Amino acid sequence: MNILPIQPYCEIKGIGAASGLVYWEDSLYIISDNSTYLYRYELANQHLSTIKLYDDSAAGLSKKEKSDFESITLFDHKLYIVGSGSTPNRTKRVSYALGNKKIVEKDLSKIYKRLRKSIGLHEDELNIEGIIMNDVSYSFFQRGNGKGGTNGIFVYNRNDKKSVFTSISLPTIQGVEATFTDAVLVGDTVYFLAACEDSKSTYEDGALLGSFIGCMNWPEKKVLFTQLITEQHKLEGLTVFEASANRLTFILCEDNDTEILESILYKLEIINP
């Protein structure tokens, strides 16, 4: 497997702190962790538009105010946007139907409480940064950058309301372990991003040491490879852009941890011999 160096793909003005994205029908749907808008970037004409997720949607929100939308996924022709759960006001899930544009809000606080309780996490240590959905379950990617360092995957059964947690160990840089920042399912394989951030808090940012791409066998939750792809960029979102028998191309987004409303997206290619 050959992972080519990441390359800048495009620069978008009007959105900052990008935390997740989905590619669909020649558009990128992007979320920001300090905004309650969903952004649509049309690649053909390089046009950015905003979709209000709430009546009072806003951008550039403070840490205390923000919903901390860190995860976005496409399932059943709907985009699902999920808060990190790291504080009580970060427990919302919003769905956006790509057909009729209908928006539905759901409170995940009870589910998040069950997740924390299942493995004894303190209230401030849940930090959901990626989600995969199907008809039966939510798979939540827990970023273990809190004091307890619990990095792994909760698979929550929506029928019996029970969850199974799989702890996942990732590489370290200068003694700091990489922790999940996003994931996407491709067949029976999950490709994920993880970052080394020198902080023991799910709330406060720390010094970035590097970001990794990795993949795992999804049924077994077994990591197959990881590779450091940047020491400068805190990569927080990935989506499949192009796929063929021997090549996968991803678009990645970066949370630059600033209030500047501009984002650079990157392209990464993986070639299978």
PDB file of C-alpha atoms in Angstrom:
ATOM      1  CA  MET A   1       0.000   0.000   0.000  1.00  0.00           C
ATOM      2  CA  ASN A   2       1.441   3.348  -1.093  1.00  0.00           C
ATOM      3  CA  ILE A   3       0.230   6.538   0.597  1.00  0.00           C
ATOM      4  CA  LEU A   4       1.102   9.626  -1.400  1.00  0.00           C
ATOM      5  CA  PRO A   5       1.934  12.911   0.379  1.00  0.00           C
ATOM      6  CA  ILE A   6      -1.044  15.139   1.102  1.00  0.00           C
ATOM      7  CA  GLN A   7      -1.508  18.049  -1.298  1.00  0.00           C
ATOM      8  CA  PRO A   8      -3.573  21.250  -0.958  1.00  0.00           C
ATOM      9  CA  TYR A   9      -6.815  20.791  -2.891  1.00  0.00           C
ATOM     10  CA  CYS A  10      -8.685  24.075  -2.493  1.00  0.00           C
ATOM     11  CA  GLU A  11      -9.059  27.075  -0.205  1.00  0.00           C
ATOM     12  CA  ILE A  12     -12.513  28.110   0.971  1.00  0.00           C
ATOM     13  CA  LYS A  13     -13.187  31.536   2.420  1.00  0.00           C
ATOM     14  CA  GLY A  14     -16.144  31.902   4.773  1.00  0.00           C
ATOM     15  CA  ILE A  15     -15.659  28.834   6.953  1.00  0.00           C
ATOM     16  CA  GLY A  16     -13.153  28.227   9.738  1.00  0.00           C
ATOM     17  CA  ALA A  17     -12.349  25.419  12.191  1.00  0.00           C
ATOM     18  CA  ALA A  18     -13.542  22.770   9.725  1.00  0.00           C
ATOM     19  CA  SER A  19     -14.180  19.535  11.614  1.00  0.00           C
ATOM     20  CA  GLY A  20     -15.837  17.138   9.151  1.00  0.00           C
ATOM     21  CA  LEU A  21     -17.015  16.782   5.575  1.00  0.00           C
ATOM     22  CA  VAL A  22     -18.965  14.570   3.179  1.00  0.00           C
ATOM     23  CA  TYR A  23     -18.648  14.505  -0.610  1.00  0.00           C
ATOM     24  CA  TRP A  24     -21.918  14.017  -2.487  1.00  0.00           C
ATOM     25  CA  GLU A  25     -22.958  14.883  -6.054  1.00  0.00           C
ATOM     26  CA  ASP A  26     -20.063  17.234  -6.836  1.00  0.00           C
ATOM     27  CA  SER A  27     -20.477  19.162  -3.588  1.00  0.00           C
ATOM     28  CA  LEU A  28     -18.662  19.054  -0.263  1.00  0.00           C
ATOM     29  CA  TYR A  29     -20.861  19.356   2.817  1.00  0.00           C
ATOM     30  CA  ILE A  30     -18.707  20.721   5.627  1.00  0.00           C
ATOM     31  CA  ILE A  31     -19.207  21.301   9.340  1.00  0.00           C
ATOM     32  CA  SER A  32     -17.265  23.521  11.701  1.00  0.00           C
ATOM     33  CA  ASP A  33     -16.882  22.906  15.414  1.00  0.00           C
ATOM     34  CA  ASN A  34     -17.601  26.571  16.248  1.00  0.00           C
ATOM     35  CA  SER A  35     -20.598  27.001  13.939  1.00  0.00           C
ATOM     36  CA  THR A  36     -24.195  25.799  13.806  1.00  0.00           C
ATOM     37  CA  TYR A  37     -24.366  26.047  10.034  1.00  0.00           C
ATOM     38  CA  LEU A  38     -23.951  23.237   7.554  1.00  0.00           C
ATOM     39  CA  TYR A  39     -21.858  24.500   4.634  1.00  0.00           C
ATOM     40  CA  ARG A  40     -22.208  23.384   1.022  1.00  0.00           C
ATOM     41  CA  TYR A  41     -19.277  23.984  -1.307  1.00  0.00           C
ATOM     42  CA  GLU A  42     -20.122  23.364  -4.969  1.00  0.00           C
ATOM     43  CA  LEU A  43     -16.948  22.256  -6.716  1.00  0.00           C
ATOM     44  CA  ALA A  44     -18.029  23.146 -10.257  1.00  0.00           C
ATOM     45  CA  ASN A  45     -18.466  26.860  -9.552  1.00  0.00           C
ATOM     46  CA  GLN A  46     -16.529  27.137  -6.250  1.00  0.00           C
ATOM     47  CA  HIS A  47     -19.612  28.524  -4.535  1.00  0.00           C
ATOM     48  CA  LEU A  48     -20.086  28.330  -0.753  1.00  0.00           C
ATOM     49  CA  SER A  49     -23.568  28.472   0.756  1.00  0.00           C
ATOM     50  CA  THR A  50     -24.836  28.061   4.296  1.00  0.00           C
ATOM     51  CA  ILE A  51     -27.675  25.898   5.591  1.00  0.00           C
ATOM     52  CA  LYS A  52     -29.198  26.889   8.923  1.00  0.00           C
ATOM     53  CA  LEU A  53     -29.404  23.963  11.326  1.00  0.00           C
ATOM     54  CA  TYR A  54     -31.178  26.158  13.886  1.00  0.00           C
ATOM     55  CA  ASP A  55     -33.241  29.322  13.520  1.00  0.00           C
ATOM     56  CA  ASP A  56     -30.486  31.259  15.280  1.00  0.00           C
ATOM     57  CA  SER A  57     -27.527  29.545  13.597  1.00  0.00           C
ATOM     58  CA  ALA A  58     -24.252  31.428  13.884  1.00  0.00           C
ATOM     59  CA  ALA A  59     -20.545  31.053  13.167  1.00  0.00           C
ATOM     60  CA  GLY A  60     -17.483  31.927  15.231  1.00  0.00           C
ATOM     61  CA  LEU A  61     -19.064  30.781  18.504  1.00  0.00           C
ATOM     62  CA  SER A  62     -17.034  30.712  21.702  1.00  0.00           C
ATOM     63  CA  LYS A  63     -16.010  27.461  23.386  1.00  0.00           C
ATOM     64  CA  LYS A  64     -18.764  27.924  25.957  1.00  0.00           C
ATOM     65  CA  GLU A  65     -21.466  28.559  23.343  1.00  0.00           C
ATOM     66  CA  LYS A  66     -20.618  26.117  20.596  1.00  0.00           C
ATOM     67  CA  SER A  67     -22.395  22.830  19.861  1.00  0.00           C
ATOM     68  CA  ASP A  68     -18.992  21.368  18.928  1.00  0.00           C
ATOM     69  CA  PHE A  69     -20.137  19.532  15.823  1.00  0.00           C
ATOM     70  CA  GLU A  70     -17.220  17.159  15.199  1.00  0.00           C
ATOM     71  CA  SER A  71     -18.849  14.358  13.194  1.00  0.00           C
ATOM     72  CA  ILE A  72     -20.817  14.136   9.960  1.00  0.00           C
ATOM     73  CA  THR A  73     -21.877  11.067   8.016  1.00  0.00           C
ATOM     74  CA  LEU A  74     -24.150  10.186   5.100  1.00  0.00           C
ATOM     75  CA  PHE A  75     -26.753   7.486   5.687  1.00  0.00           C
ATOM     76  CA  ASP A  76     -30.057   6.743   3.975  1.00  0.00           C
ATOM     77  CA  HIS A  77     -29.837   9.919   1.857  1.00  0.00           C
ATOM     78  CA  LYS A  78     -29.465  12.093   4.948  1.00  0.00           C
ATOM     79  CA  LEU A  79     -26.530  13.891   6.528  1.00  0.00           C
ATOM     80  CA  TYR A  80     -26.192  13.283  10.259  1.00  0.00           C
ATOM     81  CA  ILE A  81     -24.251  15.863  12.275  1.00  0.00           C
ATOM     82  CA  VAL A  82     -23.266  15.019  15.829  1.00  0.00           C
ATOM     83  CA  GLY A  83     -21.909  16.965  18.796  1.00  0.00           C
ATOM     84  CA  SER A  84     -18.850  15.725  20.655  1.00  0.00           C
ATOM     85  CA  GLY A  85     -20.586  15.225  24.020  1.00  0.00           C
ATOM     86  CA  SER A  86     -17.670  16.798  25.892  1.00  0.00           C
ATOM     87  CA  THR A  87     -19.992  19.247  27.717  1.00  0.00           C
ATOM     88  CA  PRO A  88     -23.772  19.147  28.370  1.00  0.00           C
ATOM     89  CA  ASN A  89     -24.541  21.566  25.511  1.00  0.00           C
ATOM     90  CA  ARG A  90     -22.640  19.401  23.004  1.00  0.00           C
ATOM     91  CA  THR A  91     -25.078  16.494  22.859  1.00  0.00           C
ATOM     92  CA  LYS A  92     -27.196  17.345  19.801  1.00  0.00           C
ATOM     93  CA  ARG A  93     -27.641  15.319  16.623  1.00  0.00           C
ATOM     94  CA  VAL A  94     -29.078  17.088  13.591  1.00  0.00           C
ATOM     95  CA  SER A  95     -30.151  15.329  10.393  1.00  0.00           C
ATOM     96  CA  TYR A  96     -30.448  17.070   7.029  1.00  0.00           C
ATOM     97  CA  ALA A  97     -32.346  15.295   4.246  1.00  0.00           C
ATOM     98  CA  LEU A  98     -30.592  15.808   0.925  1.00  0.00           C
ATOM     99  CA  GLY A  99     -33.885  15.404  -0.950  1.00  0.00           C
ATOM    100  CA  ASN A 100     -36.526  17.549   0.733  1.00  0.00           C
ATOM    101  CA  LYS A 101     -34.022  19.559   2.875  1.00  0.00           C
ATOM    102  CA  LYS A 102     -35.882  18.645   6.071  1.00  0.00           C
ATOM    103  CA  ILE A 103     -33.943  19.245   9.304  1.00  0.00           C
ATOM    104  CA  VAL A 104     -34.600  17.168  12.426  1.00  0.00           C
ATOM    105  CA  GLU A 105     -32.918  17.652  15.805  1.00  0.00           C
ATOM    106  CA  LYS A 106     -32.406  14.894  18.382  1.00  0.00           C
ATOM    107  CA  ASP A 107     -30.968  14.992  21.900  1.00  0.00           C
ATOM    108  CA  LEU A 108     -28.277  12.341  22.418  1.00  0.00           C
ATOM    109  CA  SER A 109     -27.630  13.108  26.099  1.00  0.00           C
ATOM    110  CA  LYS A 110     -29.220   9.850  27.307  1.00  0.00           C
ATOM    111  CA  ILE A 111     -27.219   7.812  24.816  1.00  0.00           C
ATOM    112  CA  TYR A 112     -24.019   9.628  25.729  1.00  0.00           C
ATOM    113  CA  LYS A 113     -24.701   9.002  29.414  1.00  0.00           C
ATOM    114  CA  ARG A 114     -25.048   5.277  28.695  1.00  0.00           C
ATOM    115  CA  LEU A 115     -21.766   5.301  26.752  1.00  0.00           C
ATOM    116  CA  ARG A 116     -19.910   7.010  29.587  1.00  0.00           C
ATOM    117  CA  LYS A 117     -21.413   4.705  32.185  1.00  0.00           C
ATOM    118  CA  SER A 118     -20.559   1.558  30.215  1.00  0.00           C
ATOM    119  CA  ILE A 119     -16.807   2.128  30.610  1.00  0.00           C
ATOM    120  CA  GLY A 120     -16.700   4.463  33.603  1.00  0.00           C
ATOM    121  CA  LEU A 121     -15.814   7.677  31.772  1.00  0.00           C
ATOM    122  CA  HIS A 122     -15.984  10.954  33.673  1.00  0.00           C
ATOM    123  CA  GLU A 123     -18.545  13.401  32.291  1.00  0.00           C
ATOM    124  CA  ASP A 124     -15.893  15.598  30.673  1.00  0.00           C
ATOM    125  CA  GLU A 125     -14.012  12.727  28.988  1.00  0.00           C
ATOM    126  CA  LEU A 126     -16.494  11.713  26.320  1.00  0.00           C
ATOM    127  CA  ASN A 127     -15.322  13.202  23.027  1.00  0.00           C
ATOM    128  CA  ILE A 128     -17.033  11.820  19.925  1.00  0.00           C
ATOM    129  CA  GLU A 129     -15.132  12.763  16.765  1.00  0.00           C
ATOM    130  CA  GLY A 130     -16.496  10.345  14.164  1.00  0.00           C
ATOM    131  CA  ILE A 131     -19.666   8.369  13.473  1.00  0.00           C
ATOM    132  CA  ILE A 132     -20.724   5.510  11.198  1.00  0.00           C
ATOM    133  CA  MET A 133     -24.404   4.543  10.996  1.00  0.00           C
ATOM    134  CA  ASN A 134     -26.501   1.656   9.744  1.00  0.00           C
ATOM    135  CA  ASP A 135     -30.063   0.445  10.295  1.00  0.00           C
ATOM    136  CA  VAL A 136     -29.205  -1.112  13.658  1.00  0.00           C
ATOM    137  CA  SER A 137     -26.378   0.794  15.269  1.00  0.00           C
ATOM    138  CA  TYR A 138     -24.366   3.935  15.789  1.00  0.00           C
ATOM    139  CA  SER A 139     -20.586   3.466  15.839  1.00  0.00           C
ATOM    140  CA  PHE A 140     -19.094   6.380  17.767  1.00  0.00           C
ATOM    141  CA  PHE A 141     -15.355   7.056  17.512  1.00  0.00           C
ATOM    142  CA  GLN A 142     -14.211   8.227  20.936  1.00  0.00           C
ATOM    143  CA  ARG A 143     -11.171  10.492  20.904  1.00  0.00           C
ATOM    144  CA  GLY A 144      -9.245   9.535  24.014  1.00  0.00           C
ATOM    145  CA  ASN A 145      -7.522  12.843  24.620  1.00  0.00           C
ATOM    146  CA  GLY A 146      -8.895  13.336  28.140  1.00  0.00           C
ATOM    147  CA  LYS A 147      -7.120  12.517  31.387  1.00  0.00           C
ATOM    148  CA  GLY A 148      -8.101   8.852  31.188  1.00  0.00           C
ATOM    149  CA  GLY A 149      -6.811   8.463  27.628  1.00  0.00           C
ATOM    150  CA  THR A 150      -9.679   6.172  26.587  1.00  0.00           C
ATOM    151  CA  ASN A 151      -9.470   5.971  22.794  1.00  0.00           C
ATOM    152  CA  GLY A 152     -11.736   3.553  20.956  1.00  0.00           C
ATOM    153  CA  ILE A 153     -15.092   2.764  19.377  1.00  0.00           C
ATOM    154  CA  PHE A 154     -18.543   2.484  20.936  1.00  0.00           C
ATOM    155  CA  VAL A 155     -20.993   0.381  18.912  1.00  0.00           C
ATOM    156  CA  TYR A 156     -24.413   1.348  20.257  1.00  0.00           C
ATOM    157  CA  ASN A 157     -27.363  -0.893  19.375  1.00  0.00           C
ATOM    158  CA  ARG A 158     -30.374   1.310  18.732  1.00  0.00           C
ATOM    159  CA  ASN A 159     -32.820  -1.519  19.487  1.00  0.00           C
ATOM    160  CA  ASP A 160     -31.666  -2.867  22.869  1.00  0.00           C
ATOM    161  CA  LYS A 161     -29.839   0.367  23.834  1.00  0.00           C
ATOM    162  CA  LYS A 162     -26.677  -1.527  24.767  1.00  0.00           C
ATOM    163  CA  SER A 163     -23.159  -0.683  23.685  1.00  0.00           C
ATOM    164  CA  VAL A 164     -19.880  -2.513  23.178  1.00  0.00           C
ATOM    165  CA  PHE A 165     -16.619  -0.586  23.485  1.00  0.00           C
ATOM    166  CA  THR A 166     -13.412  -1.599  21.720  1.00  0.00           C
ATOM    167  CA  SER A 167     -10.260   0.119  22.935  1.00  0.00           C
ATOM    168  CA  ILE A 168      -7.901   1.088  20.105  1.00  0.00           C
ATOM    169  CA  SER A 169      -4.209   1.864  20.664  1.00  0.00           C
ATOM    170  CA  LEU A 170      -2.494   4.139  18.168  1.00  0.00           C
ATOM    171  CA  PRO A 171       1.096   5.367  17.653  1.00  0.00           C
ATOM    172  CA  THR A 172       2.741   7.986  19.860  1.00  0.00           C
ATOM    173  CA  ILE A 173       4.834  11.071  19.174  1.00  0.00           C
ATOM    174  CA  GLN A 174       7.001  12.363  22.028  1.00  0.00           C
ATOM    175  CA  GLY A 175       5.025  10.202  24.424  1.00  0.00           C
ATOM    176  CA  VAL A 176       1.636  11.535  23.258  1.00  0.00           C
ATOM    177  CA  GLU A 177      -0.706   8.919  21.778  1.00  0.00           C
ATOM    178  CA  ALA A 178      -2.639   9.662  18.616  1.00  0.00           C
ATOM    179  CA  THR A 179      -6.412   9.735  19.084  1.00  0.00           C
ATOM    180  CA  PHE A 180      -9.298   9.555  16.607  1.00  0.00           C
ATOM    181  CA  THR A 181     -10.450  12.683  14.781  1.00  0.00           C
ATOM    182  CA  ASP A 182     -12.682  11.106  12.094  1.00  0.00           C
ATOM    183  CA  ALA A 183     -13.524   7.870  10.283  1.00  0.00           C
ATOM    184  CA  VAL A 184     -15.289   6.650   7.139  1.00  0.00           C
ATOM    185  CA  LEU A 185     -16.397   3.166   6.087  1.00  0.00           C
ATOM    186  CA  VAL A 186     -15.311   1.814   2.672  1.00  0.00           C
ATOM    187  CA  GLY A 187     -16.595  -1.717   2.160  1.00  0.00           C
ATOM    188  CA  ASP A 188     -15.336  -3.770   5.109  1.00  0.00           C
ATOM    189  CA  THR A 189     -12.549  -1.302   5.896  1.00  0.00           C
ATOM    190  CA  VAL A 190     -12.610   1.834   8.006  1.00  0.00           C
ATOM    191  CA  TYR A 191     -10.175   4.604   7.132  1.00  0.00           C
ATOM    192  CA  PHE A 192      -9.549   7.010   9.976  1.00  0.00           C
ATOM    193  CA  LEU A 193      -7.665  10.130  10.967  1.00  0.00           C
ATOM    194  CA  ALA A 194      -5.953  10.550  14.316  1.00  0.00           C
ATOM    195  CA  ALA A 195      -3.997  13.432  15.829  1.00  0.00           C
ATOM    196  CA  CYS A 196      -1.349  13.769  18.533  1.00  0.00           C
ATOM    197  CA  GLU A 197      -2.251  16.854  20.550  1.00  0.00           C
ATOM    198  CA  ASP A 198      -0.293  17.614  23.714  1.00  0.00           C
ATOM    199  CA  SER A 199      -3.271  18.182  26.023  1.00  0.00           C
ATOM    200  CA  LYS A 200      -5.097  16.149  28.656  1.00  0.00           C
ATOM    201  CA  SER A 201      -8.373  17.944  28.056  1.00  0.00           C
ATOM    202  CA  THR A 202     -11.322  17.355  25.733  1.00  0.00           C
ATOM    203  CA  TYR A 203     -12.067  21.086  26.092  1.00  0.00           C
ATOM    204  CA  GLU A 204      -8.746  22.924  25.776  1.00  0.00           C
ATOM    205  CA  ASP A 205      -6.558  22.684  22.664  1.00  0.00           C
ATOM    206  CA  GLY A 206      -2.918  21.656  22.928  1.00  0.00           C
ATOM    207  CA  ALA A 207       0.223  21.777  20.826  1.00  0.00           C
ATOM    208  CA  LEU A 208      -0.107  19.672  17.675  1.00  0.00           C
ATOM    209  CA  LEU A 209       2.573  17.027  17.154  1.00  0.00           C
ATOM    210  CA  GLY A 210       1.184  15.373  14.039  1.00  0.00           C
ATOM    211  CA  SER A 211      -1.742  13.722  12.250  1.00  0.00           C
ATOM    212  CA  PHE A 212      -2.035  10.124  11.004  1.00  0.00           C
ATOM    213  CA  ILE A 213      -4.088   8.243   8.422  1.00  0.00           C
ATOM    214  CA  GLY A 214      -4.910   4.651   9.250  1.00  0.00           C
ATOM    215  CA  CYS A 215      -7.243   1.834   8.416  1.00  0.00           C
ATOM    216  CA  MET A 216      -8.778  -1.119  10.205  1.00  0.00           C
ATOM    217  CA  ASN A 217     -10.673  -4.258   9.378  1.00  0.00           C
ATOM    218  CA  TRP A 218     -14.136  -3.155  10.434  1.00  0.00           C
ATOM    219  CA  PRO A 219     -15.718  -6.468  11.514  1.00  0.00           C
ATOM    220  CA  GLU A 220     -12.724  -7.269  13.749  1.00  0.00           C
ATOM    221  CA  LYS A 221     -11.812  -3.679  14.725  1.00  0.00           C
ATOM    222  CA  LYS A 222      -8.184  -4.599  13.974  1.00  0.00           C
ATOM    223  CA  VAL A 223      -5.834  -1.788  12.908  1.00  0.00           C
ATOM    224  CA  LEU A 224      -4.081  -2.739   9.657  1.00  0.00           C
ATOM    225  CA  PHE A 225      -1.783   0.264   9.251  1.00  0.00           C
ATOM    226  CA  THR A 226      -1.124   3.829  10.378  1.00  0.00           C
ATOM    227  CA  GLN A 227       1.101   6.443   8.786  1.00  0.00           C
ATOM    228  CA  LEU A 228       2.077   9.954   9.830  1.00  0.00           C
ATOM    229  CA  ILE A 229       0.986  12.302   7.049  1.00  0.00           C
ATOM    230  CA  THR A 230       1.686  15.753   8.514  1.00  0.00           C
ATOM    231  CA  GLU A 231       3.347  17.377  11.491  1.00  0.00           C
ATOM    232  CA  GLN A 232       1.789  20.799  10.841  1.00  0.00           C
ATOM    233  CA  HIS A 233      -1.931  20.220  10.250  1.00  0.00           C
ATOM    234  CA  LYS A 234      -4.599  19.054  12.694  1.00  0.00           C
ATOM    235  CA  LEU A 235      -6.663  16.995  10.283  1.00  0.00           C
ATOM    236  CA  GLU A 236     -10.192  16.434  11.574  1.00  0.00           C
ATOM    237  CA  GLY A 237     -12.285  15.218   8.649  1.00  0.00           C
ATOM    238  CA  LEU A 238     -12.057  12.901   5.668  1.00  0.00           C
ATOM    239  CA  THR A 239     -14.399  11.817   2.896  1.00  0.00           C
ATOM    240  CA  VAL A 240     -13.999   9.522  -0.094  1.00  0.00           C
ATOM    241  CA  PHE A 241     -13.653  11.606  -3.254  1.00  0.00           C
ATOM    242  CA  GLU A 242     -12.785   8.986  -5.882  1.00  0.00           C
ATOM    243  CA  ALA A 243     -12.509   5.203  -5.707  1.00  0.00           C
ATOM    244  CA  SER A 244     -11.286   2.518  -8.102  1.00  0.00           C
ATOM    245  CA  ALA A 245     -10.003  -1.043  -7.792  1.00  0.00           C
ATOM    246  CA  ASN A 246      -6.504   0.041  -6.798  1.00  0.00           C
ATOM    247  CA  ARG A 247      -6.788   3.702  -5.780  1.00  0.00           C
ATOM    248  CA  LEU A 248      -8.659   5.688  -3.143  1.00  0.00           C
ATOM    249  CA  THR A 249      -8.664   9.465  -3.085  1.00  0.00           C
ATOM    250  CA  PHE A 250      -9.772  11.336   0.039  1.00  0.00           C
ATOM    251  CA  ILE A 251     -10.470  14.988   0.712  1.00  0.00           C
ATOM    252  CA  LEU A 252      -9.341  16.075   4.181  1.00  0.00           C
ATOM    253  CA  CYS A 253     -10.200  19.139   6.240  1.00  0.00           C
ATOM    254  CA  GLU A 254      -8.199  20.882   8.929  1.00  0.00           C
ATOM    255  CA  ASP A 255      -9.239  22.508  12.186  1.00  0.00           C
ATOM    256  CA  ASN A 256      -6.776  25.384  12.410  1.00  0.00           C
ATOM    257  CA  ASP A 257      -7.934  26.327  15.962  1.00  0.00           C
ATOM    258  CA  THR A 258      -8.247  29.994  15.003  1.00  0.00           C
ATOM    259  CA  GLU A 259     -11.146  32.392  14.445  1.00  0.00           C
ATOM    260  CA  ILE A 260     -10.091  33.065  10.846  1.00  0.00           C
ATOM    261  CA  LEU A 261     -12.953  32.181   8.479  1.00  0.00           C
ATOM    262  CA  GLU A 262     -10.987  30.356   5.827  1.00  0.00           C
ATOM    263  CA  SER A 263     -10.113  26.709   5.373  1.00  0.00           C
ATOM    264  CA  ILE A 264      -7.685  24.764   3.227  1.00  0.00           C
ATOM    265  CA  LEU A 265      -8.789  21.315   2.125  1.00  0.00           C
ATOM    266  CA  TYR A 266      -6.251  18.636   1.223  1.00  0.00           C
ATOM    267  CA  LYS A 267      -6.154  15.647  -1.100  1.00  0.00           C
ATOM    268  CA  LEU A 268      -4.659  12.310  -0.098  1.00  0.00           C
ATOM    269  CA  GLU A 269      -4.289   9.266  -2.353  1.00  0.00           C
ATOM    270  CA  ILE A 270      -3.781   5.631  -1.351  1.00  0.00           C
ATOM    271  CA  ILE A 271      -2.647   3.212  -4.050  1.00  0.00           C
ATOM    272  CA  ASN A 272      -2.967  -0.546  -3.672  1.00  0.00           C
ATOM    273  CA  PRO A 273      -0.460  -2.431  -5.861  1.00  0.00           C
TER     274      PRO A 273
END
